[in-house]
Coordinates of C-alpha atoms in Angstrom, one line a residue:
Chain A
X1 CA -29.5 19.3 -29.0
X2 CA -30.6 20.5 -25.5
X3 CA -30.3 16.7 -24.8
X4 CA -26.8 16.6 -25.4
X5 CA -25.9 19.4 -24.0
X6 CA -27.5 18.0 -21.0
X7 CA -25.2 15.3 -21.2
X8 CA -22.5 17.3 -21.6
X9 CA -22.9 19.0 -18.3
X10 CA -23.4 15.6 -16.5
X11 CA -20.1 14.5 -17.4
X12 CA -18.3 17.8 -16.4
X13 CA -20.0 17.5 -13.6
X14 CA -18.8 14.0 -13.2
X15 CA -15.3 14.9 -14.1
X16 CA -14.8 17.6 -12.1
X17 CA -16.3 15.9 -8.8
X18 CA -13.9 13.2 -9.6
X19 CA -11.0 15.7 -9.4
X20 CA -11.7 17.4 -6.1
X21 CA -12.5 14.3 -4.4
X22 CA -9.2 13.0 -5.3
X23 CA -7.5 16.2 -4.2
X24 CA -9.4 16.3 -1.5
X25 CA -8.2 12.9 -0.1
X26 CA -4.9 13.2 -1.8
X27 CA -4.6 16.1 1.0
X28 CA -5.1 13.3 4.0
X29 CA -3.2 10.5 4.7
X30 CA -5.9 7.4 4.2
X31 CA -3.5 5.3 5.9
X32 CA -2.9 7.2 8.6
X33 CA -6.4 8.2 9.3
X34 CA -7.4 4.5 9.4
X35 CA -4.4 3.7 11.8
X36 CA -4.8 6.1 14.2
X37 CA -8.6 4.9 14.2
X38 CA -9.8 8.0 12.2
X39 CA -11.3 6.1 9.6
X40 CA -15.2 7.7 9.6
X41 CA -14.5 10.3 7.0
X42 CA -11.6 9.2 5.0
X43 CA -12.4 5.2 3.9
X44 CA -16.0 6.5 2.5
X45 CA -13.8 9.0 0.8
X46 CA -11.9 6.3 -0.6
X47 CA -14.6 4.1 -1.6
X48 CA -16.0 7.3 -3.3
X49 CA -12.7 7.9 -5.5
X50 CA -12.4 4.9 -6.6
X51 CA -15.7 4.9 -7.6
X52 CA -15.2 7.6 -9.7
X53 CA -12.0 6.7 -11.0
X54 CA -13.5 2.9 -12.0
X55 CA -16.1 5.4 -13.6
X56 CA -13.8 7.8 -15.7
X57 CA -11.2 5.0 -16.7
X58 CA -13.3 2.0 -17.2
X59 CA -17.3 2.6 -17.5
X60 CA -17.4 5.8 -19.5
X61 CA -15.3 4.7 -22.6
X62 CA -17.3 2.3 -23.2
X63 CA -20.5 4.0 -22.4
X64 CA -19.7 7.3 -24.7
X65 CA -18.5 4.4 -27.2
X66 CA -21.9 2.7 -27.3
X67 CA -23.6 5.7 -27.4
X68 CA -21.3 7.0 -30.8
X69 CA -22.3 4.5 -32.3
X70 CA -26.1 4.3 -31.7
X71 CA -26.2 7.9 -33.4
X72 CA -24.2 6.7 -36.6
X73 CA -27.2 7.4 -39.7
X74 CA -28.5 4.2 -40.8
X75 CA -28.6 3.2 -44.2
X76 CA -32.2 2.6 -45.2
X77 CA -33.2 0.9 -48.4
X78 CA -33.8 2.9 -51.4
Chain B
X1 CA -31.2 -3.0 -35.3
X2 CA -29.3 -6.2 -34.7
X3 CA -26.6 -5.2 -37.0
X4 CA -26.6 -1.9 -34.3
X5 CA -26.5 -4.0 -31.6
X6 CA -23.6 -6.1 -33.0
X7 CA -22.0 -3.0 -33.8
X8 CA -22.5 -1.1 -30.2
X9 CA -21.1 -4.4 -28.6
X10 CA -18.0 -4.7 -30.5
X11 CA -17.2 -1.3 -30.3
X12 CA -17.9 -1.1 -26.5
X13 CA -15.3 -4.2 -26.0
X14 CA -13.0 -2.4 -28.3
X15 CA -13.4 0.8 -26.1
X16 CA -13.2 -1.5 -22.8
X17 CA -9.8 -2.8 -23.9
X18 CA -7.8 0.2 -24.9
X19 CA -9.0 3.6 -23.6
X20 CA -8.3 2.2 -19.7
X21 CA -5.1 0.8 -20.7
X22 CA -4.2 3.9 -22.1
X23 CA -5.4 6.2 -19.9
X24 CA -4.7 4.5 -16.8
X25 CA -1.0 4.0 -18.8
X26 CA -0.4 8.3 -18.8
X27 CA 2.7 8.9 -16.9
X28 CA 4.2 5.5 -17.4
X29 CA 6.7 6.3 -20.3
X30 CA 7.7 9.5 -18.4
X31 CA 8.3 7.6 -15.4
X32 CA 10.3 4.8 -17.1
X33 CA 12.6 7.3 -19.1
X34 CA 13.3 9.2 -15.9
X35 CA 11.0 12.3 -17.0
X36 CA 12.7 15.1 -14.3
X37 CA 9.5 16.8 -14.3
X38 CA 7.6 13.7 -13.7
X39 CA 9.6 12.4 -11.0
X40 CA 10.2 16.2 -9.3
X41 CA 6.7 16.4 -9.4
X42 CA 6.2 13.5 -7.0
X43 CA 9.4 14.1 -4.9
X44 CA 8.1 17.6 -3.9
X45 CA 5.2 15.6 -2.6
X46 CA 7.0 12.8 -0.5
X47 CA 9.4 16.1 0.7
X48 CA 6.1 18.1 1.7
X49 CA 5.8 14.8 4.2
X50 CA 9.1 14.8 5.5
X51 CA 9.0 18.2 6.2
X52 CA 5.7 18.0 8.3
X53 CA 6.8 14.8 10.8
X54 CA 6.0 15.7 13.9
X55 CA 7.6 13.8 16.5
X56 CA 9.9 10.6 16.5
X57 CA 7.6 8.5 14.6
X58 CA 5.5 9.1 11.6
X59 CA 2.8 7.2 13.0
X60 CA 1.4 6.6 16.4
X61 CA -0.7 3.9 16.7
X62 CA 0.5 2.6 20.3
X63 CA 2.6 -0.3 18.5
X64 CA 6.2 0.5 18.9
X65 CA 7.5 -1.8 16.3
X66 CA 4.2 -1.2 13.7
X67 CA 5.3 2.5 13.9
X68 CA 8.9 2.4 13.9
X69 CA 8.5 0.0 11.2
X70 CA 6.8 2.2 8.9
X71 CA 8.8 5.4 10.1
X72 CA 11.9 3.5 8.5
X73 CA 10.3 2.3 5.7
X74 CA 8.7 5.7 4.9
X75 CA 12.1 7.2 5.4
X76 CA 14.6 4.9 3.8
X77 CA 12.1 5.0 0.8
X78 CA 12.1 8.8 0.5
X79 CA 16.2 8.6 0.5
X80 CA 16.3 6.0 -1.9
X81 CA 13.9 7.6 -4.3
X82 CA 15.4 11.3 -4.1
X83 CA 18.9 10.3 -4.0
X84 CA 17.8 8.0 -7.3
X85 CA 16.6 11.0 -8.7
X86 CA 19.7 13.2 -7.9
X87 CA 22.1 10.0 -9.7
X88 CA 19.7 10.4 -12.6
X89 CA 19.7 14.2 -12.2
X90 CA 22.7 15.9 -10.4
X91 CA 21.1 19.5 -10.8
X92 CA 18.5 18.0 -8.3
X93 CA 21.5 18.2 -5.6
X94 CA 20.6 21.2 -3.8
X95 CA 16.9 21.1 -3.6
X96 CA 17.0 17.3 -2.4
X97 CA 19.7 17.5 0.3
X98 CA 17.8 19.1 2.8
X99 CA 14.7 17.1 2.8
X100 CA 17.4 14.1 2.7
X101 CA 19.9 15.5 5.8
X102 CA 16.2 15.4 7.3
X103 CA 15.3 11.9 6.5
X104 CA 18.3 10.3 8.0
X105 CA 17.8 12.3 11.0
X106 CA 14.1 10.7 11.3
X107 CA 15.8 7.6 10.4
X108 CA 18.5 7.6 13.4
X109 CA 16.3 9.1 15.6
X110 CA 15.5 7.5 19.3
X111 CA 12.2 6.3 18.6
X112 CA 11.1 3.4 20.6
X113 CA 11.4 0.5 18.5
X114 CA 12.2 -3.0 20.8
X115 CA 15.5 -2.4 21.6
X116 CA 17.5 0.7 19.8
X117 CA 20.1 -0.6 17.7
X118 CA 21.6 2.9 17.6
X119 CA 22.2 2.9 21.0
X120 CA 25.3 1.1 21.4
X121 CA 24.0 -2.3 20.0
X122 CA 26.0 -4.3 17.6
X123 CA 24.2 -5.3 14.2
X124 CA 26.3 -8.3 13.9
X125 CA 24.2 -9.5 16.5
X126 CA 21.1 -9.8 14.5
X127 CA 19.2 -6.8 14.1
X128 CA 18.7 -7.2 9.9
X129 CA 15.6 -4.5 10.2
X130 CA 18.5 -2.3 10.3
X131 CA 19.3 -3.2 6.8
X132 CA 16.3 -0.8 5.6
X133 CA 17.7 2.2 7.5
X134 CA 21.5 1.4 6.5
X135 CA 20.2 1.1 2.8
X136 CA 18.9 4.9 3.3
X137 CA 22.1 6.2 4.8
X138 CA 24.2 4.9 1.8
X139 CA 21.7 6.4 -0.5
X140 CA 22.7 9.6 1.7
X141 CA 26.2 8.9 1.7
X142 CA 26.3 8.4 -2.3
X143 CA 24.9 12.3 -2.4
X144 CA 26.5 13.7 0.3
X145 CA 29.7 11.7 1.0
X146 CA 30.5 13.8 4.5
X147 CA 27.3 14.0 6.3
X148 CA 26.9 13.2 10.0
X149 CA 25.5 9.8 9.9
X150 CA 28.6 8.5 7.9
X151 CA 30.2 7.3 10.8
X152 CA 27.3 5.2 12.3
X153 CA 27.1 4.3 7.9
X154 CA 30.3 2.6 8.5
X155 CA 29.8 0.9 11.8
X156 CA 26.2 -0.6 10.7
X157 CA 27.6 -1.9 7.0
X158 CA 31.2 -3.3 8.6
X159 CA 28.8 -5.1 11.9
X160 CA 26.8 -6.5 8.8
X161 CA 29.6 -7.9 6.7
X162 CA 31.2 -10.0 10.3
X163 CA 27.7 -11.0 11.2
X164 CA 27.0 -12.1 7.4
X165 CA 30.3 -13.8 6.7
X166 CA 30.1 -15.7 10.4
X167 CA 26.8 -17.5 8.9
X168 CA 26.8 -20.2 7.2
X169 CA 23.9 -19.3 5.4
X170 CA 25.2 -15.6 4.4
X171 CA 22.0 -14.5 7.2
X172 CA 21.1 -12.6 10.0
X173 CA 18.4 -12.6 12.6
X174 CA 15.8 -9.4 12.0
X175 CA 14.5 -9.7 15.8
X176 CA 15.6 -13.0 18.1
X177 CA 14.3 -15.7 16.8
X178 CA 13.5 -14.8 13.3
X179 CA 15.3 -14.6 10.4
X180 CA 13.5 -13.3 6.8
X181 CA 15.6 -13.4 3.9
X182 CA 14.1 -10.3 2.5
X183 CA 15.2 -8.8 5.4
X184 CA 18.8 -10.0 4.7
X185 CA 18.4 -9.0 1.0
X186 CA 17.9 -5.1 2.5
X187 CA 21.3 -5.7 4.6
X188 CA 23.0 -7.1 1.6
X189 CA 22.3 -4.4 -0.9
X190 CA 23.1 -1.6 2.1
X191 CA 26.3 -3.0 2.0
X192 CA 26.5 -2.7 -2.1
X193 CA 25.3 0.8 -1.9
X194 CA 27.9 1.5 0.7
X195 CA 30.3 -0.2 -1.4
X196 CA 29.2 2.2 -4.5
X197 CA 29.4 5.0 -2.2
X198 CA 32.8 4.7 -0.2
X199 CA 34.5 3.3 -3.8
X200 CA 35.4 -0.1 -2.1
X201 CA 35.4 -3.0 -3.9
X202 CA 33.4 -5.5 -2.2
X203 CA 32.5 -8.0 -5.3
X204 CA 33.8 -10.7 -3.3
X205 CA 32.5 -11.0 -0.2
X206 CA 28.8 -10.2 -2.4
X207 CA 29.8 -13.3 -4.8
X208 CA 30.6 -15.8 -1.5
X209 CA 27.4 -14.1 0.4
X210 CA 24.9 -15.3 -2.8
X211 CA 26.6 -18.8 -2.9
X212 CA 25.6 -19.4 0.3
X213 CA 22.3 -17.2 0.2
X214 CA 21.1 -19.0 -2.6
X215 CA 21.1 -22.5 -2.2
X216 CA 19.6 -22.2 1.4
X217 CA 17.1 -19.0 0.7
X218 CA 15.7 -19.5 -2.9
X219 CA 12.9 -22.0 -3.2
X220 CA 14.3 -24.6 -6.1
X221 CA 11.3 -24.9 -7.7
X222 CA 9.6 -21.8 -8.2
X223 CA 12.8 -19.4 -8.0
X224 CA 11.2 -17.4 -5.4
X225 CA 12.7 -16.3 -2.4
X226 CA 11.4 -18.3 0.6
X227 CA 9.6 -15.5 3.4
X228 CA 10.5 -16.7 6.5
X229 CA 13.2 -19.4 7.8
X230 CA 14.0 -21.0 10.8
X231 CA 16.7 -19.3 12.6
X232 CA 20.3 -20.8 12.2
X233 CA 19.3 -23.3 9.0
X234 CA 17.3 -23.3 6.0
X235 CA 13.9 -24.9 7.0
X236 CA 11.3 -23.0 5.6
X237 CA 8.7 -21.4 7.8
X238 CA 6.5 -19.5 5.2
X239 CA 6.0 -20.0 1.3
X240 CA 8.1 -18.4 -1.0
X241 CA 6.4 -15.3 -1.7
X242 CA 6.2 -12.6 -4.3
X243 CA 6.6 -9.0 -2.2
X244 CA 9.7 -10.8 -0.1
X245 CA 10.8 -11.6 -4.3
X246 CA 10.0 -8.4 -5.7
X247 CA 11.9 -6.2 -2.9
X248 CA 14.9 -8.4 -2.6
X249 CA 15.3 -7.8 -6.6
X250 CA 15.0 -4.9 -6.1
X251 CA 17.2 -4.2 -3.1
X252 CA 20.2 -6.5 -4.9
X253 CA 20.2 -4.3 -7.8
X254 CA 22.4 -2.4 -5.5
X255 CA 25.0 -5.3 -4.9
X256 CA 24.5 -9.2 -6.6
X257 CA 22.6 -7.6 -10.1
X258 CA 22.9 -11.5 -11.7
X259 CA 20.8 -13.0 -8.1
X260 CA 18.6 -9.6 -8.8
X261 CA 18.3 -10.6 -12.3
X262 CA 17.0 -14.6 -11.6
X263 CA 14.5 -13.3 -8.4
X264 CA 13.2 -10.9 -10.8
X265 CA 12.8 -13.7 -13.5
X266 CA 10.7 -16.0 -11.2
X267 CA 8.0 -13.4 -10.4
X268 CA 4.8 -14.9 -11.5
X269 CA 2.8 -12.0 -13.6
X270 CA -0.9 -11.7 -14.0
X271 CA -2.1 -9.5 -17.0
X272 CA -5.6 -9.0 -17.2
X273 CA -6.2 -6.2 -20.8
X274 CA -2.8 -4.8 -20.1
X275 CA -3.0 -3.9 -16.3
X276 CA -0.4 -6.4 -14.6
X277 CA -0.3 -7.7 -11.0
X278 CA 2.5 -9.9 -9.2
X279 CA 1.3 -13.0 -7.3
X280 CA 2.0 -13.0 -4.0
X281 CA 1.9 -17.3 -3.3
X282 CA 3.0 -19.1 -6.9
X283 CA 0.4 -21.0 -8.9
X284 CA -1.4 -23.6 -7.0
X285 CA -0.8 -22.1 -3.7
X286 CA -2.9 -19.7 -1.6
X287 CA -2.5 -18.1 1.2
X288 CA -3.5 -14.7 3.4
X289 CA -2.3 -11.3 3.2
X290 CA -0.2 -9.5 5.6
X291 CA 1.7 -6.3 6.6
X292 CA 4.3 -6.7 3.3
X293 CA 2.0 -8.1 1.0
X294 CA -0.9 -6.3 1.5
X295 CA -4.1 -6.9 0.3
X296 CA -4.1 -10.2 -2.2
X297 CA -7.1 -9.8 -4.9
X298 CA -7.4 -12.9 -7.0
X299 CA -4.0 -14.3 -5.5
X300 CA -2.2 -10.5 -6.8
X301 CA -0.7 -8.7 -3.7
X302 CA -0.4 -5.0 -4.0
X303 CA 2.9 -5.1 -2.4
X304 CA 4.4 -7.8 -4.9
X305 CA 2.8 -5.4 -7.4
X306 CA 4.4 -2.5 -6.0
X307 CA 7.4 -3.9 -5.2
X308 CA 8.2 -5.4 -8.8
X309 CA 7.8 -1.3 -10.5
X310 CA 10.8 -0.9 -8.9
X311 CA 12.2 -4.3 -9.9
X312 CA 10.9 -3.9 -13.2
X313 CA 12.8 -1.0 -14.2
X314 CA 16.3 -2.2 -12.5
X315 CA 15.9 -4.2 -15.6
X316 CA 15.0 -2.3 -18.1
X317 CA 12.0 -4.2 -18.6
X318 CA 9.8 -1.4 -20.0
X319 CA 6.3 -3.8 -20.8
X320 CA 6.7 -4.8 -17.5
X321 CA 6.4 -1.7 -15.8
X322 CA 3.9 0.2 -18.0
X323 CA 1.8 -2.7 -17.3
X324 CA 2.7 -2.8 -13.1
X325 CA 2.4 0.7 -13.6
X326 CA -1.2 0.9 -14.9
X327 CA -2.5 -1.2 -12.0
X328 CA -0.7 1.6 -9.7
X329 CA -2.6 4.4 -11.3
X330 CA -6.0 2.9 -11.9
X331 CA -5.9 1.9 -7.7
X332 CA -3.6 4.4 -6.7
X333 CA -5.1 7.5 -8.3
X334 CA -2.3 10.2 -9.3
X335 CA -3.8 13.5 -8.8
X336 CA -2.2 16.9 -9.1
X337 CA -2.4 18.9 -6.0
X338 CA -0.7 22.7 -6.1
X339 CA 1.9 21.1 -8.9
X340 CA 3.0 18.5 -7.6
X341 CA 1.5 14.9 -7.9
X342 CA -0.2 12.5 -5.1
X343 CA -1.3 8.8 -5.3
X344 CA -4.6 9.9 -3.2
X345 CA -4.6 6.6 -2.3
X346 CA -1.2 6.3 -1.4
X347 CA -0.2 8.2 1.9
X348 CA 2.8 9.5 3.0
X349 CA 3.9 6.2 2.8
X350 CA 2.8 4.8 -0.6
X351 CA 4.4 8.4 -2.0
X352 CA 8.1 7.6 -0.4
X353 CA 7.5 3.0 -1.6
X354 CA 6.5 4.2 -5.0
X355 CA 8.8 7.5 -4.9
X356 CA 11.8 5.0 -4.5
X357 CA 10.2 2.2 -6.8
X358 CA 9.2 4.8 -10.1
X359 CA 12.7 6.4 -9.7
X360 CA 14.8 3.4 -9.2
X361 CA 17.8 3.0 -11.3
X362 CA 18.9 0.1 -13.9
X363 CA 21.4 -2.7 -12.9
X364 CA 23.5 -1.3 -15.6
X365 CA 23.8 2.1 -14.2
X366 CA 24.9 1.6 -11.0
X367 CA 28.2 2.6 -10.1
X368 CA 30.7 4.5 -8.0
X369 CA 29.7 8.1 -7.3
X370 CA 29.1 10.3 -9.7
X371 CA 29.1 14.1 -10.5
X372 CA 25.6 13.9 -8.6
X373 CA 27.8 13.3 -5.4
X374 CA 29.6 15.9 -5.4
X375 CA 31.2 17.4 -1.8
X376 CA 29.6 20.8 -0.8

């Protein structure tokens, strides 16, 4: 139980650091900052969102997917 | 515990092909049914932009013609999309007008940009860059039929028309010496949008352009529009392309919809578990990226991909754009930000390109000015 609720945590956690990184950035201009030569803070903000977003949308799904079905009961043999 | 295995495996492929398709997907329905919250909520976010310009340019990089580039594109876009969403939604009159009046000011302003068509220049002589602004201004004039850039609206479309009809090849010059078609494909549908705006009929002078357009600018066997020509003839000097395609069908929704119809139909589409792309060189071709086609992943530009949302729903082709569309969000990353919504990735100006490309309207429904035109 405290195991999952571990988990559970992580992937607020997760979420919600997604979310303000994007709103963070979505706040600059990445275009702008990289043609003005401002680049130092916003492209590793952009590799950062996508790296979360590549998490959230693709990775977890099938990770929380996985994990489902590893904690199905098995049917043992009478 | 291989039966679990088998079973974790399927069921993580199952999850791996629907919950991104779906997730990235949210949004796409609302966008394609012309949602007014949806699209409001992205408007307020392009209009936030408008309203903090500083200065003549958006950008200010040193390079005149990068930055006045992107000042008109970011501009013209931002018309194109509001006033699309004021067509669609004529209670959106008020709210838009300002941050529109305020566009077309950036648009006309004297920012330096090689020589200043404004400033006395004739567009007949060339000049088909101007075909992005004069597409903006008779977005404005559709909304707001007496503003005070309807004058130099007139004057731009009626130099366009004499320069176009003098060619034999229905083009124009964009700077000396070069001549894009997708840059004549901008002037063209300016023209149709002024058409639609001052209730002129102007069917045949856009029927003789695209009988001589076509023949010289469409590559014959792909059905793509050819980049880049030499000036004066037809000789290709770049490949056809899939941004210059995706644009012009876009931009001729507004005037030739049957030429819009057939560039749209030779877009070569990549679908890879329901996220689409558009390839920018056709298959069996490669070639690099540049300043309209963007990055090219696995031959897909993002500015074909853009480009054809906005295509896509001219023509009601719904699987199109929720595929186009899911690309946009996984990359683009829509986020809310004080109620309105951002593509973090985006900028001020991937919010005005996609502003103009989500909101754009159906062949079908273009027409003369509506109720959403109405005079103050």
């Amino acid at each position: 139980m405290r195991r999952r609720v571990g988990w559970a945590i992580a992937l607020m956690v997760l979420l919600a650091t997604s979310r303000i990184s994007a709103m963070r950035l979505a706040a600059q201009d990445p275009i702008s900052e990289v043609l003005m030569g401002r680049s130092g803070t916003t492209l590793p903000l952009c590799g950062i969102v996508l790296l979360f977003r590549f998490t959230e949308i693709v990775i977890l799904p099938v990770v929380l997917a996985m994990v489902l079905v590893s904690t199905w009961p098995s049917r043992r043999p009478p | 515990l291989v039966r679990r295995r088998l079973a974790q495996a399927v069921i993580g492929l199952i999850a791996l092909f629907l919950v991104p398709r779906w997730v990235a997907g949210a949004g796409a329905a609302a966008y394609f049914d012309g949602d007014l919250a949806t699209q409001d909520a992205l408007a307020r976010t392009v209009i936030t932009g408008i309203d903090a310009q500083e200065g003549p340019t958006a950008y200010r990089t040193g390079n005149p013609r990068f930055d006045g580039q992107s000042t008109i594109a970011i501009h013209q876009m931002a018309l194109l999309g509001l006033g699309q969403i004021v067509l669609e939604h004529p209670e959106k009159r008020d709210a838009y007008l300002p941050a529109m009046r305020a566009a077309a000011d950036h648009l006309t302003a004297k920012f330096e940009y090689g020589d200043n068509a404004y400033a006395g220049r004739s567009a007949d002589e060339g000049h088909a860059y101007l075909g992005y602004s004069n597409l903006g201004l008779s977005m404005l004039r559709m909304i707001d039929p007496d503003n005070r850039h309807a004058a130099l609206n007139d004057r731009i479309s009626a130099d366009f028309e004499r320069g176009i009809d003098a060619s034999p090849y229905g083009m124009i010059e964009t700077y000396p010496g070069e001549t894009w078609p997708p840059d004549v494909s901008a002037v063209i549908g300016s023209i149709g949008l002024h058409a639609l705006a001052t209730n002129r009929d102007r069917s045949a002078f856009l029927e003789r352009w695209a009988s001589r357009f076509e023949p010289c600018a469409v590559d014959k066997r792909t059905g793509l529009l050819v980049q880049r020509v030499r000036s004066g003839g037809c000789q290709a000097e770049d490949a056809p392309r899939g941004s210059g395609t995706a644009i012009a069908a876009y931009f001729l929704s507004f005037a030739t919809p049957e030429l819009a119809k057939k560039l749209y139909g030779a877009l070569e589409h990549v679908d890879v578990a329901g996220f689409g792309g558009i390839r920018e060189y056709p298959f069996g071709t490669t070639g690099g990226g540049d300043v309209n086609a963007g990055p090219i992943v696995f031959g897909v530009s993002v500015g074909a991909t853009g480009f054809a949302l906005g295509a896509a729903r001219t023509q009601r082709d719904e699987a199109t754009f929720r595929a186009l569309y899911r690309s946009t969000s996984l990359f683009g990353v829509p986020t809310s930000v004080g109620g309105r919504t951002a593509f973090a990735m985006g900028g001020f100006l991937g919010n005005s390109l996609l502003l103009a490309m989500l909101t754009a309207r159906p062949c079908d429904s273009q027409g003369p000015r509506s109720q959403g035109s109405r005079r103050p």
